[in-house]
């Protein structure tokens, strides 16, 4: 959608950097060319700003992009954009391979009853038309297979590319926080948006059980 701060957005930037390093040309096709992560885009990546205010505009302009550019592959990281990408490719009849990527347990998405029925219908009828389906974990793969009635053989599990040279360099830096003083007390770190979907409440309950037998400290980082 844009360059807002989020896990999927960061993954796309990491993948773009990796593909460029392998010699591929990379376009970042965006609903809108805006957001805090814009400054982290690789200088050799081309940004395609669809200037789309909503899914319908994005759909129409993506058809235009596919017909003109005819990329070898299109990777879509979100449920809505994936449906748009699959249908746009079918309309264009281009050879572009559309790969959809699911990073959540899609059955757990919070929807009203009727929206959930529509979502399930769309996912189960449209996703099988994709050239490839990727999830970030075996749990997400099982969930998608059951929810959309997909054969497990149609789903590839590829973990998030979170380990980078930049991360390893940052890991060498000192942390100015009293929890990390050298007293050998282990620290549990949780990172993510402070929303129900991330389920930090389970982490906190588990940490409470841990503390009954083991001294430990917990840090949670996230907006919300």
Coordinates of N, CA and C in Angstrom, one line a residue:
X1 N 0.8 -1.2 0.0 CA 0.0 0.0 0.0 C 0.9 1.3 0.0
X2 N 1.8 1.3 0.9 CA 2.7 2.5 1.0 C 3.9 2.0 1.8
X3 N 4.8 3.0 2.2 CA 6.0 2.6 3.0 C 5.8 2.8 4.5
X4 N 4.7 2.5 5.0 CA 4.4 2.6 6.4 C 5.3 1.5 7.2
X5 N 5.4 1.8 8.5 CA 6.3 0.9 9.3 C 5.5 -0.4 9.6
X6 N 6.0 -1.5 9.1 CA 5.4 -2.8 9.4 C 6.4 -3.9 8.9
X7 N 6.1 -5.1 9.5 CA 7.0 -6.2 9.1 C 7.0 -6.6 7.7
X8 N 5.8 -6.6 7.0 CA 5.7 -7.0 5.6 C 6.4 -6.0 4.8
X9 N 6.3 -4.7 5.1 CA 7.0 -3.6 4.3 C 8.5 -3.8 4.4
X10 N 9.0 -4.1 5.6 CA 10.4 -4.3 5.8 C 10.9 -5.5 5.1
X11 N 10.1 -6.5 5.1 CA 10.5 -7.7 4.3 C 10.6 -7.4 2.8
X12 N 9.7 -6.7 2.3 CA 9.8 -6.4 0.9 C 11.0 -5.6 0.5
X13 N 11.4 -4.6 1.4 CA 12.6 -3.9 1.2 C 13.9 -4.7 1.3
X14 N 13.8 -5.7 2.2 CA 15.0 -6.6 2.3 C 15.1 -7.5 1.1
X15 N 14.0 -8.0 0.6 CA 14.0 -8.8 -0.6 C 14.4 -8.0 -1.8
X16 N 14.0 -6.8 -1.9 CA 14.4 -5.9 -3.0 C 15.9 -5.8 -3.0
X17 N 16.4 -5.5 -1.8 CA 17.9 -5.4 -1.7 C 18.6 -6.6 -2.1
X18 N 18.1 -7.8 -1.7 CA 18.7 -9.1 -2.0 C 18.6 -9.4 -3.5
X19 N 17.5 -9.1 -4.1 CA 17.3 -9.4 -5.6 C 18.2 -8.5 -6.4
X20 N 18.3 -7.2 -6.0 CA 19.2 -6.3 -6.7 C 20.7 -6.8 -6.6
X21 N 21.0 -7.3 -5.4 CA 22.4 -7.8 -5.2 C 22.7 -9.0 -6.1
X22 N 21.6 -9.7 -6.5 CA 21.8 -10.9 -7.4 C 21.7 -10.5 -8.9
X23 N 21.5 -9.1 -9.1 CA 21.5 -8.7 -10.5 C 20.2 -8.5 -11.2
X24 N 19.1 -8.6 -10.4 CA 17.8 -8.4 -10.9 C 17.3 -7.0 -10.9
X25 N 16.5 -6.6 -11.8 CA 15.9 -5.2 -11.8 C 14.6 -5.4 -10.9
X26 N 14.5 -4.4 -10.0 CA 13.3 -4.5 -9.1 C 12.5 -3.2 -9.1
X27 N 11.2 -3.4 -9.3 CA 10.2 -2.3 -9.2 C 9.5 -2.5 -7.9
X28 N 9.3 -1.4 -7.1 CA 8.4 -1.4 -6.0 C 7.1 -0.7 -6.4
X29 N 6.1 -1.5 -6.6 CA 4.8 -1.0 -7.1 C 3.9 -0.6 -5.9
X30 N 3.7 0.6 -5.7 CA 3.1 1.1 -4.5 C 1.7 1.8 -4.8
X31 N 0.8 1.6 -3.8 CA -0.5 2.3 -3.9 C -0.2 3.8 -3.8
X32 N 0.7 4.2 -2.8 CA 1.1 5.6 -2.7 C 2.6 5.6 -2.3
X33 N 3.3 6.5 -2.9 CA 4.8 6.7 -2.6 C 5.0 7.5 -1.4
X34 N 4.7 7.0 -0.2 CA 4.8 7.7 1.0 C 5.0 6.8 2.2
X35 N 5.5 7.4 3.3 CA 5.7 6.6 4.5 C 7.1 6.6 5.0
X36 N 7.3 6.3 6.3 CA 8.6 6.4 7.0 C 9.7 5.6 6.4
X37 N 9.3 4.4 5.8 CA 10.3 3.5 5.3 C 10.8 3.9 3.9
X38 N 10.3 5.0 3.4 CA 10.7 5.4 2.0 C 12.2 5.7 2.0
X39 N 12.8 6.2 3.1 CA 14.2 6.5 3.1 C 15.1 5.2 3.1
X40 N 14.5 4.1 3.3 CA 15.3 2.8 3.4 C 15.2 2.1 2.0
X41 N 14.6 2.6 1.0 CA 14.5 2.0 -0.3 C 15.9 1.9 -0.9
X42 N 16.3 0.8 -1.5 CA 17.6 0.7 -2.2 C 17.6 1.7 -3.3
X43 N 18.7 2.4 -3.5 CA 18.8 3.4 -4.6 C 18.6 2.9 -6.0
X44 N 18.8 1.6 -6.2 CA 18.7 1.0 -7.5 C 17.2 0.4 -7.8
X45 N 16.4 0.5 -6.7 CA 15.0 0.0 -6.9 C 14.2 1.2 -7.5
X46 N 13.4 0.8 -8.5 CA 12.5 1.8 -9.1 C 11.2 1.8 -8.4
X47 N 10.7 3.0 -8.0 CA 9.4 3.1 -7.3 C 8.4 3.5 -8.3
X48 N 7.3 2.6 -8.4 CA 6.2 2.9 -9.2 C 5.0 3.4 -8.4
X49 N 4.7 4.6 -8.4 CA 3.6 5.2 -7.6 C 2.3 5.2 -8.4
X50 N 1.4 4.3 -8.0 CA 0.1 4.2 -8.6 C -0.8 5.3 -8.3
X51 N -0.5 6.1 -7.2 CA -1.3 7.2 -6.8 C -2.8 6.7 -6.6
X52 N -2.9 5.5 -5.9 CA -4.2 4.9 -5.7 C -4.8 5.2 -4.4
X53 N -6.0 5.7 -4.3 CA -6.6 6.0 -3.1 C -7.4 4.9 -2.5
X54 N -7.6 3.8 -3.3 CA -8.3 2.6 -2.8 C -8.0 1.4 -3.7
X55 N -8.6 0.3 -3.3 CA -8.4 -1.0 -4.0 C -8.8 -0.9 -5.5
X56 N -9.9 -0.3 -5.8 CA -10.3 -0.2 -7.2 C -9.4 0.5 -8.1
X57 N -8.9 1.7 -7.6 CA -7.9 2.5 -8.4 C -6.6 1.7 -8.5
X58 N -6.2 1.0 -7.5 CA -5.0 0.2 -7.5 C -5.1 -0.9 -8.5
X59 N -6.3 -1.5 -8.6 CA -6.6 -2.6 -9.5 C -6.4 -2.1 -11.0
X60 N -7.1 -1.0 -11.3 CA -7.0 -0.5 -12.7 C -5.6 -0.1 -13.1
X61 N -4.9 0.5 -12.2 CA -3.6 1.0 -12.5 C -2.6 -0.1 -12.5
X62 N -2.8 -1.2 -11.8 CA -1.9 -2.3 -11.8 C -2.1 -3.1 -13.2
X63 N -3.3 -3.1 -13.7 CA -3.5 -3.7 -15.0 C -2.7 -2.9 -16.1
X64 N -2.7 -1.6 -16.0 CA -1.9 -0.7 -16.9 C -0.4 -1.0 -16.7
X65 N 0.1 -1.2 -15.5 CA 1.5 -1.4 -15.2 C 1.9 -2.8 -15.8
X66 N 1.1 -3.8 -15.6 CA 1.4 -5.1 -16.1 C 1.5 -5.2 -17.6
X67 N 0.5 -4.5 -18.3 CA 0.5 -4.5 -19.7 C 1.7 -3.8 -20.4
X68 N 2.2 -2.7 -19.7 CA 3.3 -2.0 -20.2 C 4.6 -2.6 -19.9
X69 N 4.8 -2.9 -18.6 CA 6.1 -3.4 -18.1 C 6.3 -4.9 -18.3
X70 N 5.3 -5.7 -18.2 CA 5.4 -7.1 -18.3 C 6.5 -7.7 -17.5
X71 N 6.5 -7.6 -16.2 CA 7.6 -8.1 -15.4 C 7.6 -9.6 -15.4
X72 N 8.8 -10.2 -15.0 CA 8.9 -11.6 -15.0 C 8.1 -12.2 -13.9
X73 N 8.1 -11.5 -12.7 CA 7.3 -12.0 -11.6 C 6.8 -10.8 -10.7
X74 N 5.7 -11.1 -10.0 CA 5.1 -10.1 -9.2 C 4.9 -10.7 -7.8
X75 N 5.5 -10.2 -6.8 CA 5.3 -10.7 -5.4 C 4.4 -9.8 -4.6
X76 N 3.3 -10.3 -4.1 CA 2.4 -9.5 -3.3 C 2.3 -9.9 -1.9
X77 N 2.5 -9.0 -0.9 CA 2.7 -9.4 0.5 C 1.4 -9.3 1.4
X78 N 0.3 -8.8 0.8 CA -0.9 -8.7 1.6 C -2.1 -9.4 1.0
X79 N -3.1 -9.7 1.9 CA -4.2 -10.4 1.4 C -5.0 -9.7 0.3
X80 N -5.3 -8.4 0.5 CA -6.1 -7.6 -0.5 C -5.3 -7.4 -1.8
X81 N -4.0 -7.0 -1.6 CA -3.2 -6.7 -2.8 C -3.0 -8.0 -3.6
X82 N -3.0 -9.2 -2.9 CA -2.8 -10.4 -3.6 C -4.0 -10.8 -4.5
X83 N -5.2 -10.6 -4.0 CA -6.3 -10.8 -4.8 C -6.3 -9.9 -6.0
X84 N -6.0 -8.6 -5.8 CA -5.9 -7.7 -6.9 C -4.9 -8.1 -7.9
X85 N -3.7 -8.5 -7.5 CA -2.7 -8.9 -8.4 C -3.1 -10.1 -9.2
X86 N -3.7 -11.1 -8.6 CA -4.0 -12.4 -9.3 C -5.1 -12.1 -10.4
X87 N -6.1 -11.3 -10.0 CA -7.2 -11.0 -11.0 C -6.6 -10.1 -12.1
X88 N -5.8 -9.1 -11.8 CA -5.2 -8.2 -12.8 C -4.4 -9.0 -13.8
X89 N -3.6 -10.0 -13.3 CA -2.8 -10.8 -14.2 C -3.7 -11.6 -15.2
X90 N -4.8 -12.1 -14.7 CA -5.7 -12.9 -15.5 C -6.4 -12.1 -16.6
X91 N -6.7 -10.9 -16.2 CA -7.3 -10.0 -17.2 C -6.3 -9.6 -18.3
X92 N -5.0 -9.3 -17.9 CA -4.0 -8.9 -18.8 C -3.5 -10.0 -19.7
X93 N -3.6 -11.2 -19.2 CA -3.1 -12.4 -19.9 C -1.6 -12.2 -20.3
X94 N -0.9 -11.7 -19.3 CA 0.6 -11.6 -19.5 C 1.3 -12.8 -18.9
X95 N 2.5 -13.0 -19.2 CA 3.2 -14.2 -18.7 C 3.8 -14.0 -17.3
X96 N 3.6 -12.8 -16.7 CA 4.1 -12.6 -15.3 C 3.6 -13.6 -14.3
X97 N 4.6 -14.2 -13.5 CA 4.2 -15.1 -12.5 C 3.8 -14.4 -11.2
X98 N 2.6 -14.6 -10.8 CA 2.2 -13.9 -9.6 C 2.3 -14.8 -8.4
X99 N 3.1 -14.3 -7.4 CA 3.4 -15.1 -6.2 C 2.8 -14.3 -5.0
X100 N 1.9 -14.9 -4.3 CA 1.3 -14.3 -3.1 C 1.9 -14.8 -1.8
X101 N 2.0 -13.9 -0.9 CA 2.8 -14.2 0.4 C 1.8 -13.9 1.6
X102 N 1.6 -14.9 2.4 CA 0.8 -14.7 3.6 C 1.6 -14.8 4.8
X103 N 1.5 -13.8 5.7 CA 2.4 -13.8 6.9 C 1.6 -13.9 8.2
X104 N 0.3 -14.2 8.1 CA -0.5 -14.3 9.3 C -1.4 -15.6 9.2
X105 N -2.0 -16.0 10.3 CA -3.1 -17.0 10.2 C -4.3 -16.3 9.7
X106 N -4.6 -16.5 8.4 CA -5.6 -15.7 7.8 C -7.0 -16.0 8.3
X107 N -7.2 -17.1 8.9 CA -8.5 -17.5 9.5 C -8.8 -16.6 10.7
X108 N -7.7 -16.1 11.3 CA -7.9 -15.3 12.5 C -8.1 -13.8 12.3
X109 N -8.1 -13.4 11.0 CA -8.4 -12.0 10.7 C -9.7 -11.6 11.4
X110 N -9.7 -10.4 12.0 CA -10.9 -9.9 12.7 C -11.9 -9.3 11.6
X111 N -13.0 -9.9 11.4 CA -14.0 -9.5 10.5 C -15.4 -9.7 11.1
X112 N -16.4 -8.9 10.6 CA -17.7 -9.2 10.9 C -18.1 -10.6 10.3
X113 N -19.2 -11.2 10.7 CA -19.6 -12.5 10.2 C -19.7 -12.5 8.7
X114 N -20.4 -11.5 8.1 CA -20.6 -11.5 6.7 C -19.3 -11.2 5.9
X115 N -18.5 -10.3 6.5 CA -17.2 -10.0 5.8 C -16.3 -11.3 5.8
X116 N -16.4 -12.0 6.9 CA -15.6 -13.3 7.0 C -16.1 -14.3 6.0
X117 N -17.4 -14.4 5.7 CA -17.9 -15.3 4.7 C -17.4 -14.9 3.3
X118 N -17.4 -13.6 3.1 CA -17.0 -13.1 1.8 C -15.5 -13.3 1.6
X119 N -14.7 -13.0 2.7 CA -13.3 -13.1 2.6 C -12.9 -14.6 2.3
X120 N -13.5 -15.5 3.0 CA -13.2 -16.9 2.8 C -13.6 -17.4 1.3
X121 N -14.7 -16.9 0.8 CA -15.1 -17.2 -0.5 C -14.1 -16.7 -1.5
X122 N -13.7 -15.4 -1.4 CA -12.7 -14.8 -2.3 C -11.4 -15.6 -2.3
X123 N -10.9 -15.8 -1.0 CA -9.6 -16.4 -0.9 C -9.6 -17.8 -1.5
X124 N -10.7 -18.6 -1.2 CA -10.7 -20.0 -1.7 C -10.9 -20.1 -3.2
X125 N -11.5 -19.1 -3.8 CA -11.7 -19.1 -5.3 C -10.6 -18.4 -6.1
X126 N -9.9 -17.4 -5.5 CA -8.9 -16.6 -6.2 C -7.5 -17.1 -6.0
X127 N -7.1 -17.5 -4.8 CA -5.8 -17.9 -4.5 C -5.3 -19.1 -5.3
X128 N -6.2 -20.1 -5.6 CA -5.7 -21.2 -6.4 C -5.2 -20.8 -7.8
X129 N -5.6 -19.6 -8.2 CA -5.2 -19.1 -9.6 C -3.8 -18.5 -9.5
X130 N -3.2 -18.3 -8.4 CA -1.8 -17.8 -8.3 C -0.8 -18.8 -8.8
X131 N 0.3 -18.3 -9.3 CA 1.4 -19.1 -9.8 C 2.1 -19.7 -8.7
X132 N 2.1 -19.1 -7.5 CA 2.8 -19.6 -6.3 C 2.2 -19.0 -5.1
X133 N 2.2 -19.8 -4.0 CA 1.7 -19.3 -2.7 C 2.8 -19.6 -1.7
X134 N 3.2 -18.5 -0.9 CA 4.2 -18.6 0.1 C 3.6 -18.2 1.4
X135 N 4.0 -18.9 2.5 CA 3.7 -18.5 3.8 C 5.0 -18.4 4.6
X136 N 5.0 -17.7 5.7 CA 6.2 -17.5 6.4 C 6.5 -18.5 7.5
X137 N 5.5 -19.4 7.7 CA 5.7 -20.5 8.7 C 4.8 -21.7 8.4
X138 N 5.1 -22.8 9.0 CA 4.3 -24.0 8.7 C 3.0 -23.9 9.4
X139 N 2.9 -23.1 10.5 CA 1.6 -22.9 11.1 C 0.6 -22.1 10.2
X140 N 1.2 -21.0 9.6 CA 0.4 -20.2 8.6 C 0.0 -21.0 7.4
X141 N 0.9 -21.9 7.0 CA 0.6 -22.8 5.8 C -0.6 -23.7 6.1
X142 N -0.6 -24.3 7.3 CA -1.7 -25.2 7.6 C -3.0 -24.5 7.7
X143 N -2.9 -23.3 8.3 CA -4.1 -22.5 8.5 C -4.7 -22.1 7.1
X144 N -3.8 -21.6 6.2 CA -4.3 -21.3 4.9 C -4.8 -22.5 4.1
X145 N -4.2 -23.6 4.2 CA -4.6 -24.8 3.5 C -6.0 -25.2 4.0
X146 N -6.3 -25.2 5.3 CA -7.6 -25.5 5.8 C -8.7 -24.4 5.4
X147 N -8.3 -23.2 5.6 CA -9.2 -22.1 5.4 C -9.7 -21.9 4.0
X148 N -8.7 -22.1 3.0 CA -9.0 -21.9 1.6 C -9.2 -23.2 0.9
X149 N -9.1 -24.3 1.5 CA -9.3 -25.6 0.9 C -8.2 -25.9 -0.1
X150 N -7.0 -25.4 0.2 CA -5.8 -25.6 -0.7 C -5.0 -26.8 -0.4
X151 N -4.5 -27.5 -1.3 CA -3.6 -28.6 -1.1 C -2.3 -28.1 -0.4
X152 N -1.9 -28.8 0.6 CA -0.6 -28.3 1.2 C 0.6 -28.3 0.2
X153 N 0.5 -29.1 -0.8 CA 1.5 -29.2 -1.8 C 1.6 -27.9 -2.6
X154 N 0.5 -27.1 -2.6 CA 0.5 -25.8 -3.3 C 1.2 -24.7 -2.6
X155 N 1.5 -24.9 -1.3 CA 2.0 -23.8 -0.5 C 3.5 -24.1 -0.1
X156 N 4.3 -23.1 -0.3 CA 5.7 -23.2 0.1 C 6.0 -22.3 1.3
X157 N 6.7 -22.9 2.2 CA 7.1 -22.1 3.5 C 8.5 -21.5 3.3
X158 N 8.5 -20.2 3.3 CA 9.8 -19.5 3.3 C 9.8 -18.5 4.4
X159 N 10.7 -18.7 5.4 CA 10.8 -17.8 6.5 C 11.2 -16.4 6.1
X160 N 10.8 -15.5 7.0 CA 11.1 -14.1 6.7 C 12.7 -13.8 6.7
X161 N 13.1 -13.0 5.7 CA 14.6 -12.7 5.6 C 15.0 -11.6 6.6
X162 N 15.1 -12.0 7.9 CA 15.3 -10.9 8.9 C 16.8 -10.8 9.3
X163 N 17.6 -11.8 8.9 CA 19.0 -11.7 9.3 C 19.8 -11.0 8.1
X164 N 20.3 -9.8 8.3 CA 21.0 -9.1 7.3 C 22.3 -8.6 7.9
X165 N 23.2 -8.1 7.0 CA 24.4 -7.6 7.5 C 24.2 -6.4 8.4
X166 N 23.2 -5.6 8.1 CA 22.9 -4.4 8.9 C 22.5 -4.8 10.3
X167 N 21.7 -5.9 10.4 CA 21.2 -6.4 11.7 C 22.4 -6.9 12.5
X168 N 23.3 -7.7 11.9 CA 24.5 -8.2 12.6 C 25.4 -7.1 13.1
X169 N 25.5 -6.0 12.3 CA 26.3 -4.9 12.8 C 25.6 -4.2 13.9
X170 N 24.3 -4.0 13.9 CA 23.6 -3.4 15.0 C 23.7 -4.2 16.2
X171 N 23.7 -5.5 16.1 CA 23.8 -6.4 17.3 C 25.1 -6.2 18.1
X172 N 26.1 -5.6 17.4 CA 27.4 -5.4 18.1 C 27.4 -4.1 19.0
X173 N 26.3 -3.3 18.8 CA 26.3 -2.0 19.5 C 25.8 -2.2 21.0
X174 N 26.3 -1.4 21.9 CA 25.9 -1.5 23.3 C 24.5 -1.0 23.4
X175 N 23.8 -1.6 24.4 CA 22.4 -1.2 24.7 C 22.4 -0.4 26.0
X176 N 21.9 0.8 26.0 CA 21.8 1.6 27.2 C 20.5 1.4 27.9
X177 N 20.4 0.3 28.6 CA 19.2 0.0 29.3 C 19.5 -0.8 30.5
X178 N 19.0 -0.6 31.7 CA 19.4 -1.3 32.9 C 19.1 -2.8 32.9
X179 N 18.1 -3.2 32.1 CA 17.8 -4.6 32.0 C 19.0 -5.4 31.4
X180 N 19.9 -4.8 30.7 CA 21.0 -5.5 30.0 C 22.3 -5.3 30.8
X181 N 22.2 -4.9 32.1 CA 23.5 -4.9 32.9 C 24.0 -6.3 33.0
X182 N 25.3 -6.4 33.2 CA 26.0 -7.7 33.2 C 25.8 -8.5 34.5
X183 N 24.6 -8.9 34.8 CA 24.3 -9.7 36.0 C 23.7 -11.1 35.6
X184 N 23.9 -11.5 34.4 CA 23.5 -12.8 33.9 C 22.0 -13.1 34.0
X185 N 21.2 -12.1 34.2 CA 19.7 -12.4 34.2 C 19.2 -12.4 32.7
X186 N 18.6 -13.4 32.2 CA 18.2 -13.5 30.8 C 17.1 -12.4 30.5
X187 N 17.1 -11.9 29.3 CA 16.1 -10.9 28.9 C 15.3 -11.5 27.7
X188 N 14.0 -11.5 27.8 CA 13.1 -11.9 26.8 C 12.7 -10.6 26.0
X189 N 12.8 -10.6 24.7 CA 12.4 -9.5 23.9 C 11.3 -9.8 23.0
X190 N 10.2 -9.0 23.0 CA 9.1 -9.2 22.1 C 9.0 -7.9 21.2
X191 N 8.9 -8.1 19.9 CA 8.8 -6.9 19.0 C 7.6 -7.0 18.1
X192 N 6.8 -6.0 18.0 CA 5.6 -6.0 17.1 C 4.6 -5.0 17.5
X193 N 3.6 -4.8 16.6 CA 2.5 -3.8 16.9 C 1.8 -4.3 18.2
X194 N 1.4 -3.4 19.0 CA 0.6 -3.7 20.2 C -0.9 -3.9 19.9
X195 N -1.1 -5.0 19.2 CA -2.5 -5.3 18.7 C -2.9 -6.7 19.2
X196 N -4.2 -7.0 19.2 CA -4.6 -8.3 19.6 C -4.0 -9.4 18.7
X197 N -3.8 -9.2 17.4 CA -3.3 -10.2 16.5 C -1.9 -10.6 17.0
X198 N -1.1 -9.8 17.6 CA 0.3 -10.2 18.0 C 0.3 -11.0 19.3
X199 N -0.8 -10.9 20.0 CA -1.0 -11.8 21.2 C 0.1 -11.7 22.2
X200 N 0.4 -10.5 22.6 CA 1.4 -10.3 23.7 C 0.9 -10.7 25.0
X201 N -0.4 -10.8 25.1 CA -1.0 -11.2 26.4 C -0.5 -12.7 26.8
X202 N -0.4 -13.5 25.7 CA 0.1 -14.9 26.0 C 1.5 -14.8 26.4
X203 N 2.3 -14.0 25.8 CA 3.7 -13.8 26.1 C 3.9 -13.4 27.6
X204 N 3.0 -12.5 28.0 CA 3.1 -12.0 29.4 C 2.7 -13.0 30.4
X205 N 1.7 -13.8 30.1 CA 1.3 -14.9 30.9 C 2.3 -16.0 31.0
X206 N 3.0 -16.3 29.9 CA 4.0 -17.3 29.9 C 5.2 -16.8 30.7
X207 N 5.5 -15.5 30.5 CA 6.6 -14.9 31.3 C 6.4 -15.0 32.8
X208 N 5.1 -14.8 33.2 CA 4.8 -14.8 34.6 C 5.0 -16.2 35.1
X209 N 4.7 -17.3 34.3 CA 5.0 -18.6 34.7 C 6.5 -18.9 34.9
X210 N 7.3 -18.3 33.9 CA 8.7 -18.5 33.9 C 9.3 -17.9 35.2
X211 N 8.8 -16.7 35.6 CA 9.4 -16.0 36.7 C 9.2 -16.8 38.0
X212 N 8.3 -17.7 38.1 CA 8.1 -18.5 39.3 C 9.3 -19.4 39.6
X213 N 10.0 -19.7 38.5 CA 11.2 -20.6 38.8 C 12.5 -20.0 38.3
X214 N 12.5 -19.0 37.4 CA 13.7 -18.4 36.9 C 13.7 -16.9 36.9
X215 N 14.7 -16.3 37.4 CA 14.8 -14.8 37.3 C 14.9 -14.4 35.8
X216 N 14.2 -13.5 35.4 CA 14.2 -13.1 34.0 C 13.6 -11.7 33.9
X217 N 13.8 -11.1 32.7 CA 13.3 -9.7 32.5 C 12.6 -9.7 31.1
X218 N 11.6 -8.9 30.9 CA 10.8 -8.9 29.7 C 10.8 -7.5 29.1
X219 N 11.1 -7.3 27.9 CA 10.9 -6.0 27.2 C 10.0 -6.2 26.0
X220 N 9.0 -5.4 25.8 CA 8.2 -5.4 24.6 C 8.3 -4.1 23.9
X221 N 8.6 -4.2 22.6 CA 8.8 -3.0 21.8 C 7.7 -3.0 20.7
X222 N 7.0 -1.8 20.6 CA 6.0 -1.7 19.6 C 5.1 -0.5 19.8
X223 N 4.5 -0.1 18.7 CA 3.5 1.0 18.7 C 2.1 0.5 18.9
X224 N 1.3 1.3 19.6 CA -0.1 0.9 19.8 C -0.6 1.2 21.2

